[in-house]
PDB file of C-alpha atoms in Angstrom:
ATOM      1  CA  UNK A  22       7.558   9.786   5.882  1.00  0.00           C
ATOM      2  CA  UNK A  23       4.882  10.370   8.481  1.00  0.00           C
ATOM      3  CA  UNK A  24       4.463   7.974  11.408  1.00  0.00           C
ATOM      4  CA  UNK A  25       1.262   7.972  13.448  1.00  0.00           C
ATOM      5  CA  UNK A  26       1.052   6.142  16.766  1.00  0.00           C
ATOM      6  CA  UNK A  27      -2.224   5.581  18.568  1.00  0.00           C
ATOM      7  CA  UNK A  28      -2.904   4.533  22.162  1.00  0.00           C
ATOM      8  CA  UNK A  29      -4.446   2.625  23.758  1.00  0.00           C
ATOM      9  CA  UNK A  30      -5.218  -0.256  21.417  1.00  0.00           C
ATOM     10  CA  UNK A  31      -8.191  -1.304  23.562  1.00  0.00           C
ATOM     11  CA  UNK A  32     -10.274   0.702  26.004  1.00  0.00           C
ATOM     12  CA  UNK A  33     -13.212  -0.301  28.194  1.00  0.00           C
ATOM     13  CA  UNK A  34     -15.294   2.262  30.044  1.00  0.00           C
ATOM     14  CA  UNK A  35     -18.513   2.243  32.002  1.00  0.00           C
ATOM     15  CA  UNK A  36     -21.500   3.848  30.363  1.00  0.00           C
ATOM     16  CA  UNK A  37     -21.553   7.541  31.230  1.00  0.00           C
ATOM     17  CA  UNK A  38     -17.808   7.790  31.794  1.00  0.00           C
ATOM     18  CA  UNK A  39     -15.396   9.601  29.495  1.00  0.00           C
ATOM     19  CA  UNK A  40     -13.001   8.006  27.005  1.00  0.00           C
ATOM     20  CA  UNK A  41      -9.748   9.502  25.749  1.00  0.00           C
ATOM     21  CA  UNK A  42      -7.688   8.231  22.810  1.00  0.00           C
ATOM     22  CA  UNK A  43      -4.309   9.734  22.000  1.00  0.00           C
ATOM     23  CA  UNK A  44      -2.266   9.941  18.809  1.00  0.00           C
ATOM     24  CA  UNK A  45       1.174  11.274  18.018  1.00  0.00           C
ATOM     25  CA  UNK A  46       2.606  12.134  14.628  1.00  0.00           C
ATOM     26  CA  UNK A  47       6.117  12.762  13.379  1.00  0.00           C
ATOM     27  CA  UNK A  48       5.856  15.154  10.415  1.00  0.00           C
ATOM     28  CA  UNK A  49       5.333  18.741  11.559  1.00  0.00           C
ATOM     29  CA  UNK A  50       4.073  19.602   8.045  1.00  0.00           C
ATOM     30  CA  UNK A  51       0.891  17.531   8.523  1.00  0.00           C
ATOM     31  CA  UNK A  52      -2.013  19.936   8.671  1.00  0.00           C
ATOM     32  CA  UNK A  53      -5.228  17.904   8.834  1.00  0.00           C
ATOM     33  CA  UNK A  54      -6.185  15.416  11.554  1.00  0.00           C
ATOM     34  CA  UNK A  55      -9.409  13.427  11.143  1.00  0.00           C
ATOM     35  CA  UNK A  56     -10.895  10.826  13.462  1.00  0.00           C
ATOM     36  CA  UNK A  57     -12.898   7.932  12.049  1.00  0.00           C
ATOM     37  CA  UNK A  58     -15.257   5.487  13.732  1.00  0.00           C
ATOM     38  CA  UNK A  59     -15.621   1.995  12.305  1.00  0.00           C
ATOM     39  CA  UNK A  60     -18.317  -0.288  13.633  1.00  0.00           C
ATOM     40  CA  UNK A  61     -17.959  -4.011  13.130  1.00  0.00           C
ATOM     41  CA  UNK A  62     -18.499  -4.934   9.486  1.00  0.00           C
ATOM     42  CA  UNK A  63     -19.078  -1.340   8.439  1.00  0.00           C
ATOM     43  CA  UNK A  64     -17.093   1.344   6.669  1.00  0.00           C
ATOM     44  CA  UNK A  65     -15.065   4.006   8.517  1.00  0.00           C
ATOM     45  CA  UNK A  66     -17.002   7.241   9.036  1.00  0.00           C
ATOM     46  CA  UNK A  67     -15.634  10.628   9.999  1.00  0.00           C
ATOM     47  CA  UNK A  68     -16.729  11.760  13.445  1.00  0.00           C
ATOM     48  CA  UNK A  69     -14.624  14.889  13.881  1.00  0.00           C
ATOM     49  CA  UNK A  70     -11.574  16.548  12.358  1.00  0.00           C
ATOM     50  CA  UNK A  71      -9.235  19.412  13.142  1.00  0.00           C
ATOM     51  CA  UNK A  72      -6.826  21.511  11.135  1.00  0.00           C
ATOM     52  CA  UNK A  73      -3.415  22.669  12.249  1.00  0.00           C
ATOM     53  CA  UNK A  74      -4.503  26.286  12.762  1.00  0.00           C
ATOM     54  CA  UNK A  75      -6.981  25.255  15.467  1.00  0.00           C
ATOM     55  CA  UNK A  76      -6.217  23.945  18.942  1.00  0.00           C
ATOM     56  CA  UNK A  77      -9.555  22.444  19.892  1.00  0.00           C
ATOM     57  CA  UNK A  78     -12.858  21.525  18.307  1.00  0.00           C
ATOM     58  CA  UNK A  79     -16.036  20.210  19.871  1.00  0.00           C
ATOM     59  CA  UNK A  80     -19.177  18.610  18.522  1.00  0.00           C
ATOM     60  CA  UNK A  81     -21.691  17.656  21.208  1.00  0.00           C
ATOM     61  CA  UNK A  82     -20.124  14.788  23.221  1.00  0.00           C
ATOM     62  CA  UNK A  83     -17.016  14.573  21.044  1.00  0.00           C
ATOM     63  CA  UNK A  84     -13.991  16.853  21.154  1.00  0.00           C
ATOM     64  CA  UNK A  85     -10.528  16.844  19.637  1.00  0.00           C
ATOM     65  CA  UNK A  86      -7.475  18.719  20.885  1.00  0.00           C
ATOM     66  CA  UNK A  87      -4.274  19.367  18.957  1.00  0.00           C
ATOM     67  CA  UNK A  88      -0.860  20.276  20.334  1.00  0.00           C
ATOM     68  CA  UNK A  89       1.305  21.163  17.348  1.00  0.00           C
ATOM     69  CA  UNK A  90       4.415  21.739  19.411  1.00  0.00           C
ATOM     70  CA  UNK A  91       4.283  18.296  20.952  1.00  0.00           C
ATOM     71  CA  UNK A  92       2.816  16.782  17.766  1.00  0.00           C
ATOM     72  CA  UNK A  93      -0.022  15.009  19.426  1.00  0.00           C
ATOM     73  CA  UNK A  94      -3.790  15.111  19.226  1.00  0.00           C
ATOM     74  CA  UNK A  95      -6.498  13.460  21.274  1.00  0.00           C
ATOM     75  CA  UNK A  96     -10.122  12.392  20.947  1.00  0.00           C
ATOM     76  CA  UNK A  97     -12.385  12.920  23.941  1.00  0.00           C
ATOM     77  CA  UNK A  98     -15.807  11.295  24.222  1.00  0.00           C
ATOM     78  CA  UNK A  99     -17.916  12.315  27.197  1.00  0.00           C
ATOM     79  CA  UNK A 100     -21.022  10.625  28.622  1.00  0.00           C
ATOM     80  CA  UNK A 101     -20.253   7.462  26.679  1.00  0.00           C
ATOM     81  CA  UNK A 102     -23.112   5.293  25.453  1.00  0.00           C
ATOM     82  CA  UNK A 103     -23.145   1.636  24.320  1.00  0.00           C
ATOM     83  CA  UNK A 104     -23.513   2.787  20.710  1.00  0.00           C
ATOM     84  CA  UNK A 105     -20.107   4.454  20.999  1.00  0.00           C
ATOM     85  CA  UNK A 106     -18.567   0.967  21.044  1.00  0.00           C
ATOM     86  CA  UNK A 107     -16.461   0.679  17.867  1.00  0.00           C
ATOM     87  CA  UNK A 108     -12.901   0.966  16.562  1.00  0.00           C
ATOM     88  CA  UNK A 109     -11.621   4.533  16.353  1.00  0.00           C
ATOM     89  CA  UNK A 110      -8.827   5.584  13.990  1.00  0.00           C
ATOM     90  CA  UNK A 111      -6.829   8.770  14.002  1.00  0.00           C
ATOM     91  CA  UNK A 112      -5.002  10.043  10.932  1.00  0.00           C
ATOM     92  CA  UNK A 113      -2.563  12.750   9.944  1.00  0.00           C
ATOM     93  CA  UNK A 114      -2.710  14.241   6.477  1.00  0.00           C
ATOM     94  CA  UNK A 115      -0.767  16.548   4.212  1.00  0.00           C
ATOM     95  CA  UNK A 116      -2.150  17.225   0.755  1.00  0.00           C
ATOM     96  CA  UNK A 117      -3.230  13.832  -0.679  1.00  0.00           C
ATOM     97  CA  UNK A 118      -1.381  11.685   1.820  1.00  0.00           C
ATOM     98  CA  UNK A 119      -3.167  10.114   4.782  1.00  0.00           C
ATOM     99  CA  UNK A 120      -1.416   8.147   7.528  1.00  0.00           C
ATOM    100  CA  UNK A 121      -3.606   6.241   9.947  1.00  0.00           C
ATOM    101  CA  UNK A 122      -3.040   4.985  13.454  1.00  0.00           C
ATOM    102  CA  UNK A 123      -3.545   1.318  14.316  1.00  0.00           C
ATOM    103  CA  UNK A 124      -6.943   1.903  15.884  1.00  0.00           C
ATOM    104  CA  UNK A 125      -8.488   1.774  19.354  1.00  0.00           C
ATOM    105  CA  UNK A 126     -11.213  -0.714  20.112  1.00  0.00           C
ATOM    106  CA  UNK A 127     -13.595   1.044  22.513  1.00  0.00           C
ATOM    107  CA  UNK A 128     -16.109  -0.950  24.522  1.00  0.00           C
ATOM    108  CA  UNK A 129     -18.738   0.875  26.546  1.00  0.00           C
ATOM    109  CA  UNK A 130     -20.124  -1.359  29.282  1.00  0.00           C
ATOM    110  CA  UNK A 131     -23.828  -0.772  30.070  1.00  0.00           C
TER     111      UNK A 131
ATOM    112  CA  UNK B  10     -27.377   4.600  -4.960  1.00  0.00           C
ATOM    113  CA  UNK B  11     -25.757   7.407  -3.008  1.00  0.00           C
ATOM    114  CA  UNK B  12     -22.294   7.866  -1.539  1.00  0.00           C
ATOM    115  CA  UNK B  13     -19.475   5.508  -2.446  1.00  0.00           C
ATOM    116  CA  UNK B  14     -20.211   2.014  -3.722  1.00  0.00           C
ATOM    117  CA  UNK B  15     -17.892  -0.926  -4.286  1.00  0.00           C
ATOM    118  CA  UNK B  16     -18.281  -4.212  -6.118  1.00  0.00           C
ATOM    119  CA  UNK B  17     -17.908  -7.029  -5.516  1.00  0.00           C
ATOM    120  CA  UNK B  18     -18.365  -7.068  -1.741  1.00  0.00           C
ATOM    121  CA  UNK B  19     -16.593 -10.409  -1.425  1.00  0.00           C
ATOM    122  CA  UNK B  20     -14.036 -12.038  -3.710  1.00  0.00           C
ATOM    123  CA  UNK B  21     -12.144 -15.293  -3.492  1.00  0.00           C
ATOM    124  CA  UNK B  22      -9.407 -15.843  -6.030  1.00  0.00           C
ATOM    125  CA  UNK B  23      -6.496 -18.106  -6.739  1.00  0.00           C
ATOM    126  CA  UNK B  24      -2.980 -16.802  -7.079  1.00  0.00           C
ATOM    127  CA  UNK B  25      -3.051 -17.123 -10.855  1.00  0.00           C
ATOM    128  CA  UNK B  26      -6.395 -15.379 -11.395  1.00  0.00           C
ATOM    129  CA  UNK B  27      -7.010 -11.904 -12.745  1.00  0.00           C
ATOM    130  CA  UNK B  28      -9.832  -9.925 -11.195  1.00  0.00           C
ATOM    131  CA  UNK B  29     -10.878  -6.294 -10.823  1.00  0.00           C
ATOM    132  CA  UNK B  30     -12.422  -4.302  -8.003  1.00  0.00           C
ATOM    133  CA  UNK B  31     -14.740  -1.446  -8.878  1.00  0.00           C
ATOM    134  CA  UNK B  32     -15.517   1.741  -6.998  1.00  0.00           C
ATOM    135  CA  UNK B  33     -18.014   4.450  -7.893  1.00  0.00           C
ATOM    136  CA  UNK B  34     -18.702   7.706  -6.089  1.00  0.00           C
ATOM    137  CA  UNK B  35     -21.896   9.709  -6.497  1.00  0.00           C
ATOM    138  CA  UNK B  36     -20.722  12.744  -4.512  1.00  0.00           C
ATOM    139  CA  UNK B  37     -19.140  14.866  -7.238  1.00  0.00           C
ATOM    140  CA  UNK B  38     -15.722  14.581  -5.618  1.00  0.00           C
ATOM    141  CA  UNK B  39     -12.486  15.052  -7.529  1.00  0.00           C
ATOM    142  CA  UNK B  40     -10.179  12.762  -5.530  1.00  0.00           C
ATOM    143  CA  UNK B  41     -10.392   8.995  -5.108  1.00  0.00           C
ATOM    144  CA  UNK B  42      -8.310   6.599  -3.021  1.00  0.00           C
ATOM    145  CA  UNK B  43      -7.596   2.895  -2.587  1.00  0.00           C
ATOM    146  CA  UNK B  44      -6.787   1.593   0.906  1.00  0.00           C
ATOM    147  CA  UNK B  45      -5.840  -1.837   2.226  1.00  0.00           C
ATOM    148  CA  UNK B  46      -7.142  -2.774   5.684  1.00  0.00           C
ATOM    149  CA  UNK B  47      -5.575  -5.800   7.359  1.00  0.00           C
ATOM    150  CA  UNK B  48      -6.204  -7.055  10.863  1.00  0.00           C
ATOM    151  CA  UNK B  49      -4.055  -5.406  13.552  1.00  0.00           C
ATOM    152  CA  UNK B  50      -2.565  -2.952  11.046  1.00  0.00           C
ATOM    153  CA  UNK B  51      -3.333   0.663  10.234  1.00  0.00           C
ATOM    154  CA  UNK B  52      -5.236   1.543   7.106  1.00  0.00           C
ATOM    155  CA  UNK B  53      -2.651   1.623   4.318  1.00  0.00           C
ATOM    156  CA  UNK B  54      -3.077   4.172   1.552  1.00  0.00           C
ATOM    157  CA  UNK B  55      -2.252   2.518  -1.770  1.00  0.00           C
ATOM    158  CA  UNK B  56      -3.162   4.940  -4.558  1.00  0.00           C
ATOM    159  CA  UNK B  57      -4.538   8.449  -4.939  1.00  0.00           C
ATOM    160  CA  UNK B  58      -6.161  10.023  -7.981  1.00  0.00           C
ATOM    161  CA  UNK B  59      -6.939  13.714  -8.422  1.00  0.00           C
ATOM    162  CA  UNK B  60      -9.031  14.692 -11.419  1.00  0.00           C
ATOM    163  CA  UNK B  61      -8.329  11.237 -12.925  1.00  0.00           C
ATOM    164  CA  UNK B  62      -4.576  11.670 -12.593  1.00  0.00           C
ATOM    165  CA  UNK B  63      -2.609   9.413 -10.276  1.00  0.00           C
ATOM    166  CA  UNK B  64      -0.802  11.582  -7.748  1.00  0.00           C
ATOM    167  CA  UNK B  65       0.363   9.013  -5.202  1.00  0.00           C
ATOM    168  CA  UNK B  66       1.572   5.425  -5.402  1.00  0.00           C
ATOM    169  CA  UNK B  67       2.754   4.314  -2.023  1.00  0.00           C
ATOM    170  CA  UNK B  68       5.230   1.620  -3.033  1.00  0.00           C
ATOM    171  CA  UNK B  69       2.510  -0.804  -3.987  1.00  0.00           C
ATOM    172  CA  UNK B  70       3.577  -4.016  -5.779  1.00  0.00           C
ATOM    173  CA  UNK B  71       2.908  -4.073  -9.509  1.00  0.00           C
ATOM    174  CA  UNK B  72       0.450  -6.961  -9.103  1.00  0.00           C
ATOM    175  CA  UNK B  73      -1.985  -4.187  -8.088  1.00  0.00           C
ATOM    176  CA  UNK B  74      -2.827  -1.909 -11.007  1.00  0.00           C
ATOM    177  CA  UNK B  75      -5.206   1.041 -10.587  1.00  0.00           C
ATOM    178  CA  UNK B  76      -7.304   2.673 -13.274  1.00  0.00           C
ATOM    179  CA  UNK B  77      -9.336   5.855 -13.093  1.00  0.00           C
ATOM    180  CA  UNK B  78     -11.287   6.472 -16.315  1.00  0.00           C
ATOM    181  CA  UNK B  79     -13.125   9.491 -14.877  1.00  0.00           C
ATOM    182  CA  UNK B  80     -13.584  11.298 -11.572  1.00  0.00           C
ATOM    183  CA  UNK B  81     -16.467   9.039 -10.550  1.00  0.00           C
ATOM    184  CA  UNK B  82     -14.973   5.611 -11.186  1.00  0.00           C
ATOM    185  CA  UNK B  83     -11.925   3.830  -9.850  1.00  0.00           C
ATOM    186  CA  UNK B  84     -10.742   0.296 -10.507  1.00  0.00           C
ATOM    187  CA  UNK B  85      -8.122  -1.914  -8.931  1.00  0.00           C
ATOM    188  CA  UNK B  86      -6.913  -4.663 -11.235  1.00  0.00           C
ATOM    189  CA  UNK B  87      -5.479  -7.695  -9.480  1.00  0.00           C
ATOM    190  CA  UNK B  88      -3.044 -10.188 -11.016  1.00  0.00           C
ATOM    191  CA  UNK B  89      -1.010 -13.055  -9.523  1.00  0.00           C
ATOM    192  CA  UNK B  90      -1.752 -12.057  -5.945  1.00  0.00           C
ATOM    193  CA  UNK B  91      -0.268 -13.679  -2.862  1.00  0.00           C
ATOM    194  CA  UNK B  92      -2.117 -15.049   0.179  1.00  0.00           C
ATOM    195  CA  UNK B  93      -0.785 -12.097   2.233  1.00  0.00           C
ATOM    196  CA  UNK B  94      -2.777  -9.792  -0.042  1.00  0.00           C
ATOM    197  CA  UNK B  95      -5.966 -11.087   1.573  1.00  0.00           C
ATOM    198  CA  UNK B  96      -7.566  -8.073   3.249  1.00  0.00           C
ATOM    199  CA  UNK B  97     -10.428  -5.602   3.097  1.00  0.00           C
ATOM    200  CA  UNK B  98      -9.903  -3.157   0.240  1.00  0.00           C
ATOM    201  CA  UNK B  99     -11.577   0.180   0.803  1.00  0.00           C
ATOM    202  CA  UNK B 100     -12.231   2.904  -1.706  1.00  0.00           C
ATOM    203  CA  UNK B 101     -12.737   6.512  -0.600  1.00  0.00           C
ATOM    204  CA  UNK B 102     -13.399   9.878  -2.195  1.00  0.00           C
ATOM    205  CA  UNK B 103     -13.012  13.487  -1.126  1.00  0.00           C
ATOM    206  CA  UNK B 104     -13.292  16.988  -2.499  1.00  0.00           C
ATOM    207  CA  UNK B 105      -9.637  17.889  -2.815  1.00  0.00           C
ATOM    208  CA  UNK B 106      -6.861  16.647  -0.548  1.00  0.00           C
ATOM    209  CA  UNK B 107      -6.793  16.926   3.241  1.00  0.00           C
ATOM    210  CA  UNK B 108     -10.575  16.959   3.483  1.00  0.00           C
ATOM    211  CA  UNK B 109     -13.155  14.528   4.774  1.00  0.00           C
ATOM    212  CA  UNK B 110     -12.950  11.182   3.036  1.00  0.00           C
ATOM    213  CA  UNK B 111     -16.080   9.159   2.384  1.00  0.00           C
ATOM    214  CA  UNK B 112     -15.451   5.430   2.361  1.00  0.00           C
ATOM    215  CA  UNK B 113     -17.145   2.673   0.437  1.00  0.00           C
ATOM    216  CA  UNK B 114     -18.232  -0.557   2.146  1.00  0.00           C
ATOM    217  CA  UNK B 115     -15.104  -2.383   0.994  1.00  0.00           C
ATOM    218  CA  UNK B 116     -14.326  -5.602  -0.851  1.00  0.00           C
ATOM    219  CA  UNK B 117     -13.298  -8.543   1.341  1.00  0.00           C
ATOM    220  CA  UNK B 118     -10.600 -10.287  -0.707  1.00  0.00           C
ATOM    221  CA  UNK B 119      -9.340 -13.771   0.003  1.00  0.00           C
ATOM    222  CA  UNK B 120      -6.412 -15.131  -1.987  1.00  0.00           C
ATOM    223  CA  UNK B 121      -6.042 -18.897  -1.875  1.00  0.00           C
TER     224      UNK B 121
END
C-alpha cells in the first residue's frame, strides 16, 4: 500500500519568514495530494490541494509543488504570521483511499 | 447546523461497554469516512462509504462496526474496546473520492 512520509516533524520560523514542509509518497498511482491545517483542539481543514496533472498551485501566501517523477510534494508558506501556527498534514489519495503523513507542528514566532 | 457534526464530543467507556458514535453531514456529499487520530501517529483511515455502500475497510478490528443508513448519516458502533483504542475519532465527507474532505469536530474517546 501507499506510504507517506512527512518532514520535518516540528518547525519554528520567525514571523515574516517562509516555511517549507516536504512529503514523499510511494505509490505512483496516487493522483490527489491535499494539505490540511489542524489548530489545537480543532478539526483538520483543507488549505490547498493539487492533482497529479499539475506541477504547482498557488493561493495567496500558500503554494504546493508536486514532482511526480521523484514522488514528492511540498507546501510553501510565505510571509508567515502567528496565526499560521498549527499542525499541517499532507496526504496522498487514489480513489477512496487517503494516506496521511505524521504531521508538522509549525510555530511562528512573533 | 451546517457542515459535518459529530456526537458525542467526549466519551469515556469501560472495556465491556457498548457505545455508538454518530456523524451527520449537511453538505449533500455522497462519501463518508471514519478516521482514528492518535498522538504522534498519522490520521488512520478506518472505513469509507460511497452512496451508503462500504467500499473500504482498512483492516479494522471487528470491535469497531460501522453503519451507514443513508448518505447523510454514519455511525461507528463500539464493543469491548481496549485502552489502546483511546483516540480522537474523526468523521469526514466528500463529493466523490479524491476530493476535498470536510471533517467533523471529532469524538474524544477514552477507554478505561
